[in-house]
């Protein structure tokens, strides 16, 4: 397999490091994030074609501030230092950095004084808005460097040693507030580093299929715990392309899925993609196990344990099973490392730690290099339906964390019907794609109502809809009143058991997206 062109991002703790990676990937260039303190030998083993030094919250002259091996500047590779990265590069190459009398946090005007390298798309004297975030400043250039852009509070806002392809900037090109930041990133990648835009969904699919086929022997089988979500579905289809029927997917219906979801996933994966799929109806097992349990954390633990039991029961009968497919994404990988080294624990819902030890399955994580939007692009390259790839996120414990209080088949059916109406009306209004997540919640709160001439005393439904880019923070969606009115009227008229509908207008934080 041909070696892949890559950019190495050394992370010094910036809140924007993932954004740097996103911008590079948008240019169809592969990149990886590693702690800024990794040894030189590891950098050489990665064999990058260029290096980017991220920003960071500390001062480069601090005793405990993260430092890279200064010999990385002798590798002959193009290097772009951003904010802290610029200051570190300058300091290690003989320049001087000092606390600034006038700090810059927020928008600033940058004036390009020399249109070369990262400013090759600019003209001399061009002005552009940039985003600053620094309390220190560079006060003396290293030998061989010159100033190529200035700002009112940072006379050395951008520096360059074009002969060695070393560039440093005091601002953040990766954030949206820097008006022509992508032009600078593209110039570094294509003009300075002479990279090719070869990182595409199609190239990823070809590479991934080849890697999986090479790793799994002809007599070995692979198991995938299919959930019906985007990540597991794309991972399953990708592995199936490499392994055919040697991939066995287990899809457990725990009675906590959305309306028609189990049947829809089974049909799509069997009919459209011909997956070797074992559908498991375990609804009674889960509902019985959750009877009388109202604490959300206990619900999660019971669901997790029952899933492991069911999965083990069906997986242990698969001969020569040696691997387990897991839908780990690149943000999960990044979270397992930090500026100072590996974190103690990877997020629990991405661990395989709950699987029985006797299974001894090795992991295949075909999506671990991808961000969420790239997973969808890969799914599209694989020919997967738009509805599968763009369905709203769904929590691991399913409706158990949306049906508050005691879980019964009757209450879950009520919630499923209400949730389906929210989905239908959002799609009918053409708003589904513009909302990150929308769903119904059923509360164990009864109130008096009147239907016809009869008094009712039924439960309350809450509609939740949020806008978000990554689920880490979210704001409640300003849905049109007429859409909410249709949802409410239909739920009350069509779903027996609900006589009151409310709309959740809390953001995350302080609230969470899910109710439990």
Coordinates of N, CA, C and O in Angstrom, one line a residue, residues 204-382:
X204 N -10.0 6.8 1.4 CA -10.1 6.1 2.7 C -10.7 4.8 2.6 O -10.2 3.8 3.2
X205 N -11.8 4.7 1.9 CA -12.5 3.4 1.7 C -11.6 2.3 1.2 O -11.5 1.2 1.7
X206 N -10.8 2.7 0.1 CA -9.9 1.7 -0.5 C -8.8 1.3 0.4 O -8.5 0.1 0.6
X207 N -8.2 2.2 1.2 CA -7.2 1.9 2.1 C -7.7 1.0 3.3 O -7.1 0.0 3.7
X208 N -8.9 1.4 3.8 CA -9.4 0.7 4.9 C -9.8 -0.8 4.6 O -9.5 -1.7 5.3
X209 N -10.4 -0.9 3.4 CA -10.7 -2.3 3.0 C -9.5 -3.2 2.8 O -9.4 -4.3 3.2
X210 N -8.4 -2.6 2.2 CA -7.2 -3.3 2.1 C -6.6 -3.7 3.4 O -6.1 -4.8 3.6
X211 N -6.6 -2.7 4.4 CA -6.0 -3.0 5.7 C -6.7 -4.1 6.4 O -6.1 -5.0 7.0
X212 N -8.1 -4.1 6.4 CA -8.9 -5.1 7.1 C -8.7 -6.4 6.4 O -8.5 -7.4 7.1
X213 N -8.7 -6.5 5.1 CA -8.5 -7.8 4.4 C -7.1 -8.4 4.7 O -7.0 -9.6 4.8
X214 N -6.1 -7.5 4.8 CA -4.8 -8.0 5.1 C -4.7 -8.5 6.5 O -3.9 -9.5 6.8
X215 N -5.4 -7.9 7.4 CA -5.2 -8.2 8.9 C -5.9 -9.5 9.2 O -5.4 -10.3 10.0
X216 N -7.1 -9.7 8.7 CA -7.9 -10.9 9.1 C -7.6 -12.1 8.1 O -7.8 -12.0 6.9
X217 N -7.2 -13.2 8.7 CA -6.9 -14.4 7.9 C -8.2 -15.0 7.3 O -9.3 -14.7 7.8
X218 N -8.0 -15.8 6.3 CA -9.1 -16.3 5.6 C -10.0 -17.2 6.4 O -11.2 -17.4 6.1
X219 N -9.4 -17.8 7.5 CA -10.2 -18.7 8.4 C -10.8 -18.0 9.6 O -11.4 -18.7 10.5
X220 N -10.6 -16.7 9.7 CA -11.0 -16.0 10.9 C -12.3 -15.3 10.6 O -12.6 -14.9 9.5
X221 N -13.1 -15.1 11.7 CA -14.4 -14.3 11.6 C -14.3 -13.1 12.5 O -13.6 -13.1 13.5
X222 N -15.2 -12.2 12.1 CA -15.2 -10.9 12.8 C -16.6 -10.6 13.3 O -17.6 -10.8 12.5
X223 N -16.8 -10.1 14.5 CA -18.1 -9.8 15.0 C -18.3 -8.3 15.1 O -17.4 -7.6 15.5
X224 N -19.5 -7.9 14.8 CA -19.9 -6.4 14.9 C -21.2 -6.3 15.7 O -22.2 -6.9 15.4
X225 N -21.1 -5.5 16.8 CA -22.3 -5.2 17.6 C -23.0 -4.1 16.9 O -22.7 -2.9 17.2
X226 N -24.0 -4.3 16.1 CA -24.7 -3.3 15.3 C -25.7 -2.6 16.2 O -26.5 -3.3 16.9
X227 N -25.7 -1.3 16.2 CA -26.7 -0.5 17.0 C -27.7 0.2 16.1 O -28.7 0.6 16.6
X228 N -27.4 0.3 14.8 CA -28.3 1.0 13.9 C -27.9 2.5 13.8 O -28.5 3.2 13.0
X229 N -27.0 3.0 14.6 CA -26.5 4.3 14.5 C -25.5 4.5 13.3 O -25.1 3.5 12.7
X230 N -25.1 5.7 13.1 CA -24.3 6.1 11.9 C -23.0 5.3 12.0 O -22.5 4.7 11.1
X231 N -22.3 5.5 13.2 CA -20.9 4.9 13.3 C -20.9 3.4 13.1 O -20.1 2.9 12.3
X232 N -21.7 2.7 13.8 CA -21.7 1.2 13.7 C -22.1 0.8 12.4 O -21.6 -0.2 11.9
X233 N -23.1 1.5 11.8 CA -23.6 1.1 10.5 C -22.5 1.2 9.4 O -22.3 0.3 8.6
X234 N -21.8 2.4 9.4 CA -20.7 2.6 8.4 C -19.6 1.6 8.6 O -19.0 1.1 7.7
X235 N -19.2 1.4 9.9 CA -18.2 0.5 10.2 C -18.5 -1.0 9.7 O -17.7 -1.7 9.2
X236 N -19.8 -1.3 9.9 CA -20.2 -2.7 9.5 C -20.2 -2.8 8.0 O -19.7 -3.8 7.4
X237 N -20.7 -1.8 7.2 CA -20.7 -1.9 5.8 C -19.3 -1.9 5.2 O -18.9 -2.7 4.3
X238 N -18.4 -1.1 5.8 CA -17.0 -1.1 5.4 C -16.3 -2.4 5.6 O -15.6 -2.9 4.7
X239 N -16.5 -3.0 6.8 CA -15.9 -4.3 7.1 C -16.5 -5.4 6.2 O -15.8 -6.3 5.8
X240 N -17.8 -5.3 5.9 CA -18.4 -6.3 5.0 C -17.7 -6.2 3.6 O -17.6 -7.3 2.9
X241 N -17.4 -5.0 3.1 CA -16.7 -4.9 1.8 C -15.4 -5.7 1.8 O -15.0 -6.2 0.8
X242 N -14.7 -5.7 3.0 CA -13.4 -6.4 3.0 C -13.6 -7.9 3.3 O -12.7 -8.7 2.9
X243 N -14.6 -8.3 4.1 CA -14.7 -9.6 4.6 C -15.8 -10.5 4.1 O -15.8 -11.7 4.3
X244 N -16.8 -9.8 3.5 CA -18.0 -10.6 3.1 C -18.7 -11.2 4.3 O -18.8 -10.6 5.4
X245 N -19.1 -12.5 4.2 CA -19.9 -13.2 5.2 C -19.0 -13.6 6.4 O -19.6 -14.1 7.4
X246 N -17.7 -13.3 6.3 CA -16.9 -13.6 7.5 C -17.2 -12.6 8.6 O -16.8 -12.7 9.7
X247 N -17.8 -11.4 8.2 CA -18.3 -10.5 9.2 C -19.7 -10.9 9.7 O -20.6 -11.1 8.8
X248 N -19.9 -11.1 11.0 CA -21.2 -11.4 11.5 C -21.6 -10.3 12.4 O -21.0 -9.9 13.4
X249 N -22.8 -9.7 12.1 CA -23.3 -8.6 12.8 C -24.4 -9.1 13.8 O -25.3 -9.8 13.4
X250 N -24.4 -8.6 15.0 CA -25.4 -9.0 16.0 C -26.2 -7.7 16.3 O -25.6 -6.7 16.8
X251 N -27.5 -7.7 16.1 CA -28.3 -6.5 16.3 C -29.3 -6.9 17.4 O -30.2 -7.7 17.1
X252 N -29.2 -6.3 18.6 CA -30.1 -6.7 19.7 C -31.3 -5.7 19.8 O -31.0 -4.5 19.9
X253 N -32.5 -6.2 19.7 CA -33.6 -5.3 20.0 C -33.9 -5.4 21.5 O -34.4 -6.4 22.0
X254 N -33.6 -4.3 22.2 CA -33.8 -4.3 23.7 C -35.1 -3.7 24.1 O -35.3 -3.5 25.3
X255 N -36.0 -3.5 23.1 CA -37.3 -2.9 23.5 C -37.2 -1.4 23.8 O -38.2 -0.8 24.2
X256 N -36.0 -0.8 23.5 CA -35.9 0.6 23.8 C -35.5 1.4 22.6 O -35.0 2.5 22.7
X257 N -35.8 0.8 21.4 CA -35.5 1.5 20.2 C -36.7 2.4 19.7 O -37.8 2.3 20.2
X258 N -36.4 3.2 18.7 CA -37.5 4.1 18.2 C -38.5 3.3 17.4 O -38.2 2.1 17.0
X259 N -39.6 3.9 17.1 CA -40.7 3.2 16.4 C -40.2 2.7 15.0 O -39.7 3.4 14.2
X260 N -40.3 1.4 14.8 CA -40.0 0.7 13.5 C -38.5 0.6 13.2 O -38.1 0.2 12.2
X261 N -37.6 1.0 14.2 CA -36.2 1.1 14.0 C -35.6 -0.3 13.8 O -34.7 -0.5 12.9
X262 N -36.0 -1.3 14.6 CA -35.4 -2.6 14.5 C -35.7 -3.2 13.1 O -34.7 -3.7 12.4
X263 N -36.9 -3.2 12.7 CA -37.3 -3.7 11.4 C -36.6 -3.0 10.3 O -36.1 -3.6 9.3
X264 N -36.5 -1.7 10.4 CA -35.9 -0.9 9.3 C -34.4 -1.2 9.1 O -33.9 -1.3 8.0
X265 N -33.7 -1.2 10.3 CA -32.2 -1.5 10.2 C -32.0 -2.9 9.7 O -31.1 -3.1 8.8
X266 N -32.7 -3.9 10.1 CA -32.6 -5.3 9.6 C -32.8 -5.3 8.1 O -32.0 -5.9 7.4
X267 N -33.9 -4.7 7.7 CA -34.2 -4.7 6.2 C -33.1 -4.0 5.4 O -32.6 -4.6 4.4
X268 N -32.7 -2.9 5.9 CA -31.7 -2.1 5.1 C -30.4 -2.9 5.0 O -29.8 -3.0 4.0
X269 N -29.9 -3.4 6.1 CA -28.6 -4.0 6.2 C -28.6 -5.4 5.5 O -27.6 -5.8 4.9
X270 N -29.7 -6.1 5.5 CA -29.8 -7.3 4.8 C -30.1 -7.2 3.3 O -29.4 -7.7 2.4
X271 N -31.1 -6.3 3.0 CA -31.5 -6.2 1.6 C -30.6 -5.3 0.7 O -30.3 -5.7 -0.4
X272 N -30.1 -4.2 1.3 CA -29.3 -3.3 0.5 C -27.8 -3.6 0.6 O -27.1 -3.4 -0.4
X273 N -27.3 -4.2 1.7 CA -25.9 -4.4 1.8 C -25.5 -5.9 2.1 O -24.4 -6.2 2.2
X274 N -26.6 -6.7 2.2 CA -26.3 -8.2 2.2 C -25.4 -8.6 3.4 O -24.6 -9.5 3.3
X275 N -25.6 -7.9 4.5 CA -24.8 -8.3 5.7 C -25.3 -9.6 6.3 O -26.5 -9.9 6.3
X276 N -24.3 -10.3 6.8 CA -24.6 -11.5 7.6 C -25.0 -11.1 9.0 O -24.2 -10.8 9.8
X277 N -26.4 -11.0 9.2 CA -26.9 -10.3 10.3 C -27.7 -11.3 11.2 O -28.6 -12.0 10.7
X278 N -27.4 -11.2 12.5 CA -28.2 -12.0 13.5 C -29.1 -11.1 14.3 O -28.6 -10.3 15.1
X279 N -30.4 -11.0 14.0 CA -31.3 -10.1 14.7 C -31.7 -10.9 16.0 O -32.1 -12.0 16.0
X280 N -31.7 -10.2 17.1 CA -32.0 -10.8 18.4 C -33.1 -10.0 19.1 O -33.0 -8.9 19.4
X281 N -34.3 -10.7 19.3 CA -35.4 -10.1 20.0 C -35.2 -10.4 21.5 O -35.5 -11.5 22.0
X282 N -34.7 -9.4 22.2 CA -34.5 -9.5 23.7 C -35.4 -8.5 24.4 O -35.0 -8.1 25.5
X283 N -36.5 -8.1 23.8 CA -37.3 -7.1 24.5 C -37.8 -7.5 25.9 O -37.7 -6.7 26.8
X284 N -38.3 -8.7 26.0 CA -38.9 -9.1 27.3 C -37.8 -9.2 28.3 O -38.0 -8.7 29.5
X285 N -36.6 -9.7 28.0 CA -35.5 -9.8 28.9 C -35.1 -8.4 29.5 O -35.0 -8.2 30.7
X286 N -35.0 -7.4 28.6 CA -34.7 -6.1 29.1 C -35.8 -5.4 29.9 O -35.5 -4.8 30.9
X287 N -37.0 -5.5 29.4 CA -38.1 -4.8 30.1 C -38.3 -5.4 31.4 O -38.6 -4.7 32.4
X288 N -38.3 -6.8 31.5 CA -38.4 -7.4 32.8 C -37.3 -7.0 33.7 O -37.5 -6.8 34.9
X289 N -36.1 -6.9 33.2 CA -34.9 -6.5 34.0 C -35.0 -5.1 34.5 O -34.3 -4.8 35.5
X290 N -35.7 -4.3 33.8 CA -35.8 -2.8 34.2 C -37.0 -2.5 35.0 O -37.2 -1.4 35.4
X291 N -37.9 -3.5 35.2 CA -39.2 -3.3 35.9 C -38.9 -2.7 37.3 O -38.1 -3.2 38.1
X292 N -39.6 -1.6 37.5 CA -39.5 -0.9 38.8 C -38.3 -0.1 39.1 O -38.2 0.6 40.1
X293 N -37.4 0.0 38.1 CA -36.2 0.8 38.2 C -36.4 2.2 37.7 O -36.8 2.3 36.5
X294 N -36.2 3.2 38.5 CA -36.4 4.6 38.1 C -35.1 5.4 38.1 O -35.1 6.4 37.4
X295 N -34.1 5.0 38.8 CA -32.9 5.7 38.8 C -32.1 5.6 37.5 O -31.9 4.4 37.0
X296 N -31.8 6.7 36.8 CA -31.2 6.6 35.5 C -29.9 5.8 35.4 O -29.6 5.1 34.5
X297 N -29.0 6.0 36.4 CA -27.7 5.3 36.4 C -27.9 3.8 36.6 O -27.2 3.0 36.0
X298 N -28.9 3.4 37.4 CA -29.2 2.0 37.5 C -29.7 1.4 36.2 O -29.4 0.3 35.8
X299 N -30.5 2.2 35.5 CA -31.1 1.8 34.2 C -29.9 1.5 33.3 O -29.9 0.4 32.6
X300 N -28.9 2.4 33.2 CA -27.8 2.3 32.3 C -27.0 1.0 32.6 O -26.6 0.3 31.7
X301 N -26.8 0.8 33.9 CA -26.0 -0.4 34.3 C -26.7 -1.7 34.0 O -26.0 -2.7 33.5
X302 N -28.0 -1.7 34.2 CA -28.7 -2.9 33.9 C -28.7 -3.2 32.4 O -28.5 -4.3 31.9
X303 N -29.0 -2.1 31.6 CA -29.0 -2.3 30.2 C -27.6 -2.8 29.7 O -27.5 -3.6 28.8
X304 N -26.5 -2.2 30.2 CA -25.2 -2.6 29.8 C -24.9 -4.0 30.1 O -24.4 -4.8 29.3
X305 N -25.3 -4.5 31.3 CA -25.0 -5.9 31.7 C -25.8 -6.8 30.9 O -25.3 -7.9 30.4
X306 N -27.1 -6.5 30.7 CA -28.0 -7.4 29.9 C -27.5 -7.5 28.4 O -27.5 -8.6 27.8
X307 N -27.0 -6.3 27.9 CA -26.5 -6.4 26.5 C -25.3 -7.3 26.4 O -25.2 -8.1 25.5
X308 N -24.4 -7.2 27.4 CA -23.2 -8.0 27.4 C -23.6 -9.5 27.4 O -23.1 -10.4 26.7
X309 N -24.6 -9.8 28.3 CA -25.0 -11.2 28.4 C -25.6 -11.7 27.1 O -25.3 -12.8 26.6
X310 N -26.5 -10.9 26.5 CA -27.1 -11.3 25.2 C -26.0 -11.4 24.1 O -26.0 -12.4 23.3
X311 N -25.2 -10.4 24.0 CA -24.1 -10.4 23.0 C -23.2 -11.7 23.2 O -22.9 -12.3 22.2
X312 N -22.8 -12.0 24.4 CA -21.9 -13.1 24.6 C -22.6 -14.4 24.2 O -22.0 -15.3 23.6
X313 N -23.9 -14.5 24.6 CA -24.6 -15.7 24.2 C -24.6 -16.0 22.7 O -24.4 -17.2 22.3
X314 N -24.8 -15.0 21.9 CA -24.9 -15.2 20.5 C -23.5 -15.2 19.8 O -23.3 -15.9 18.8
X315 N -22.5 -14.4 20.4 CA -21.2 -14.4 19.8 C -20.4 -15.6 20.1 O -19.6 -16.0 19.3
X316 N -20.6 -16.2 21.3 CA -19.8 -17.4 21.6 C -20.1 -18.6 20.7 O -19.3 -19.5 20.6
X317 N -21.2 -18.6 20.0 CA -21.5 -19.7 19.1 C -20.9 -19.5 17.7 O -21.0 -20.3 16.8
X318 N -20.2 -18.4 17.5 CA -19.6 -18.1 16.1 C -18.2 -18.6 16.1 O -17.3 -18.2 16.8
X319 N -18.0 -19.6 15.3 CA -16.7 -20.3 15.2 C -15.6 -19.4 14.7 O -15.8 -18.6 13.7
X320 N -14.4 -19.5 15.3 CA -13.2 -18.8 14.8 C -13.4 -17.3 14.8 O -12.7 -16.6 14.1
X321 N -14.2 -16.8 15.7 CA -14.4 -15.3 15.9 C -13.1 -14.8 16.6 O -12.8 -15.2 17.7
X322 N -12.4 -13.9 16.0 CA -11.2 -13.4 16.6 C -11.2 -11.9 16.8 O -10.3 -11.4 17.5
X323 N -12.1 -11.2 16.1 CA -12.1 -9.7 16.2 C -13.4 -9.2 16.5 O -14.5 -9.8 16.2
X324 N -13.5 -8.0 17.1 CA -14.7 -7.2 17.3 C -14.6 -5.9 16.7 O -13.6 -5.2 16.8
X325 N -15.6 -5.5 15.9 CA -15.6 -4.2 15.2 C -16.2 -3.2 16.2 O -17.2 -3.4 16.8
X326 N -15.5 -2.0 16.3 CA -15.9 -1.0 17.2 C -15.9 0.3 16.5 O -14.9 0.6 15.7
X327 N -16.9 1.2 16.6 CA -17.1 2.4 15.9 C -16.4 3.6 16.5 O -16.9 4.7 16.6
X328 N -15.2 3.4 17.0 CA -14.4 4.5 17.6 C -14.1 5.6 16.6 O -13.7 5.2 15.4
X329 N -14.3 6.8 16.9 CA -14.0 7.9 16.0 C -12.7 8.7 16.5 O -12.3 8.5 17.6
X330 N -12.2 9.6 15.7 CA -10.9 10.2 16.0 C -11.0 11.1 17.2 O -10.1 11.2 18.0
X331 N -12.1 11.8 17.5 CA -12.2 12.6 18.7 C -12.1 11.7 20.0 O -11.5 12.1 21.0
X332 N -12.5 10.4 19.9 CA -12.3 9.5 21.0 C -10.9 9.2 21.2 O -10.4 9.0 22.3
X333 N -10.2 9.0 20.1 CA -8.7 8.7 20.1 C -8.0 9.9 20.8 O -7.1 9.8 21.6
X334 N -8.3 11.1 20.3 CA -7.7 12.3 20.8 C -7.9 12.5 22.3 O -7.0 12.9 23.0
X335 N -9.1 12.1 22.8 CA -9.4 12.3 24.2 C -8.6 11.3 25.1 O -8.5 11.5 26.3
X336 N -8.0 10.3 24.5 CA -7.2 9.4 25.2 C -5.7 9.8 25.4 O -5.0 9.1 26.1
X337 N -5.4 11.0 24.9 CA -4.0 11.5 25.1 C -4.2 13.0 25.5 O -5.2 13.6 25.3
X338 N -3.1 13.5 26.1 CA -3.1 14.9 26.5 C -1.7 15.5 26.3 O -0.8 14.8 25.9
X339 N -1.6 16.7 26.5 CA -0.3 17.4 26.3 C 0.8 16.7 27.1 O 1.9 16.6 26.6
X340 N 0.5 16.2 28.3 CA 1.5 15.6 29.1 C 1.5 14.1 29.0 O 2.2 13.4 29.8
X341 N 0.8 13.5 28.1 CA 0.9 12.1 27.9 C -0.5 11.5 28.0 O -1.5 12.2 28.1
X342 N -0.6 10.1 28.0 CA -1.9 9.5 27.9 C -2.7 9.8 29.1 O -2.3 9.8 30.3
X343 N -4.0 10.0 28.9 CA -4.9 10.1 30.0 C -5.1 8.8 30.7 O -4.9 7.7 30.2
X344 N -5.7 8.9 31.9 CA -5.8 7.6 32.7 C -6.9 6.7 32.1 O -6.7 5.5 32.1
X345 N -8.0 7.2 31.6 CA -9.0 6.4 31.1 C -9.7 7.0 29.9 O -9.9 8.2 29.8
X346 N -9.9 6.1 28.9 CA -10.7 6.5 27.7 C -12.2 6.5 28.2 O -12.6 5.8 29.1
X347 N -13.0 7.4 27.5 CA -14.4 7.5 27.9 C -15.0 6.1 28.0 O -14.9 5.3 27.1
X348 N -15.8 5.9 29.1 CA -16.2 4.5 29.3 C -17.1 4.0 28.2 O -17.1 2.8 27.9
X349 N -17.9 4.8 27.6 CA -18.8 4.3 26.6 C -18.1 3.9 25.3 O -18.7 3.4 24.4
X350 N -16.8 4.2 25.2 CA -16.0 3.7 24.1 C -15.1 2.5 24.4 O -14.4 2.1 23.6
X351 N -15.1 2.1 25.7 CA -14.3 1.0 26.1 C -15.0 -0.3 25.7 O -16.2 -0.4 25.6
X352 N -14.2 -1.3 25.5 CA -14.8 -2.7 25.3 C -14.6 -3.4 26.6 O -14.9 -4.6 26.7
X353 N -14.3 -2.7 27.7 CA -14.0 -3.4 29.0 C -15.1 -4.2 29.5 O -14.9 -5.1 30.3
X354 N -16.4 -4.0 29.1 CA -17.4 -4.8 29.6 C -17.6 -6.2 29.0 O -18.3 -7.0 29.5
X355 N -16.9 -6.4 27.9 CA -17.0 -7.8 27.3 C -16.4 -8.8 28.2 O -15.4 -8.6 28.8
X356 N -17.0 -10.0 28.2 CA -16.4 -11.1 29.0 C -14.9 -11.4 28.6 O -14.6 -11.4 27.4
X357 N -14.1 -11.7 29.6 CA -12.7 -11.9 29.3 C -12.4 -13.1 28.4 O -11.5 -13.2 27.6
X358 N -13.3 -14.1 28.6 CA -13.1 -15.4 27.8 C -13.2 -15.2 26.3 O -12.7 -16.0 25.5
X359 N -13.8 -14.1 25.9 CA -14.0 -13.9 24.4 C -12.7 -13.5 23.8 O -12.5 -13.9 22.6
X360 N -11.8 -12.8 24.5 CA -10.5 -12.5 24.0 C -10.5 -12.0 22.5 O -9.7 -12.5 21.7
X361 N -11.3 -11.0 22.2 CA -11.4 -10.5 20.9 C -10.5 -9.3 20.7 O -10.4 -8.4 21.5
X362 N -9.8 -9.3 19.6 CA -9.0 -8.1 19.2 C -9.9 -7.1 18.5 O -10.8 -7.5 17.8
X363 N -9.5 -5.9 18.6 CA -10.3 -4.8 18.1 C -10.0 -4.5 16.6 O -8.8 -4.4 16.3
X364 N -11.0 -4.2 15.9 CA -10.9 -3.6 14.6 C -11.7 -2.3 14.7 O -12.9 -2.3 14.9
X365 N -11.0 -1.1 14.5 CA -11.6 0.2 14.6 C -11.4 0.9 13.3 O -10.6 1.8 13.2
X366 N -12.2 0.6 12.3 CA -12.0 1.1 10.9 C -12.2 2.6 10.8 O -11.7 3.2 9.8
X367 N -12.9 3.3 11.8 CA -13.2 4.7 11.7 C -12.4 5.5 12.6 O -12.7 6.7 12.8
X368 N -11.4 5.0 13.3 CA -10.7 5.7 14.3 C -9.9 6.9 13.8 O -9.4 7.7 14.6
X369 N -9.7 7.0 12.5 CA -9.0 8.2 11.9 C -10.0 9.3 11.5 O -9.5 10.4 11.1
X370 N -11.3 9.1 11.7 CA -12.3 10.0 11.1 C -13.0 10.9 12.1 O -13.3 10.4 13.3
X371 N -13.4 12.1 11.7 CA -14.3 12.9 12.4 C -15.7 12.5 11.9 O -15.9 11.8 10.9
X372 N -16.8 12.9 12.7 CA -18.1 12.5 12.4 C -18.6 12.8 11.0 O -19.2 12.0 10.3
X373 N -18.2 14.1 10.5 CA -18.7 14.4 9.2 C -17.9 13.6 8.1 O -18.5 13.3 7.1
X374 N -16.7 13.1 8.4 CA -16.0 12.3 7.5 C -16.6 10.9 7.5 O -16.6 10.2 6.4
X375 N -17.1 10.4 8.6 CA -17.8 9.1 8.7 C -19.0 9.1 7.7 O -19.2 8.2 7.0
X376 N -19.7 10.2 7.8 CA -20.9 10.3 6.9 C -20.5 10.4 5.4 O -21.1 9.8 4.5
X377 N -19.3 11.1 5.1 CA -18.8 11.1 3.8 C -18.4 9.8 3.3 O -18.6 9.4 2.1
X378 N -17.8 9.0 4.2 CA -17.4 7.6 3.8 C -18.6 6.8 3.6 O -18.7 6.0 2.6
X379 N -19.6 6.9 4.4 CA -20.9 6.2 4.2 C -21.5 6.5 2.9 O -22.0 5.6 2.2
X380 N -21.4 7.8 2.5 CA -21.9 8.2 1.2 C -21.1 7.5 0.1 O -21.7 7.1 -0.9
X381 N -19.8 7.4 0.2 CA -19.0 6.8 -0.8 C -19.3 5.3 -0.9 O -19.1 4.7 -1.9
X382 N -19.8 4.7 0.2 CA -20.1 3.3 0.2 C -21.5 3.1 -0.3 O -22.0 1.9 -0.4

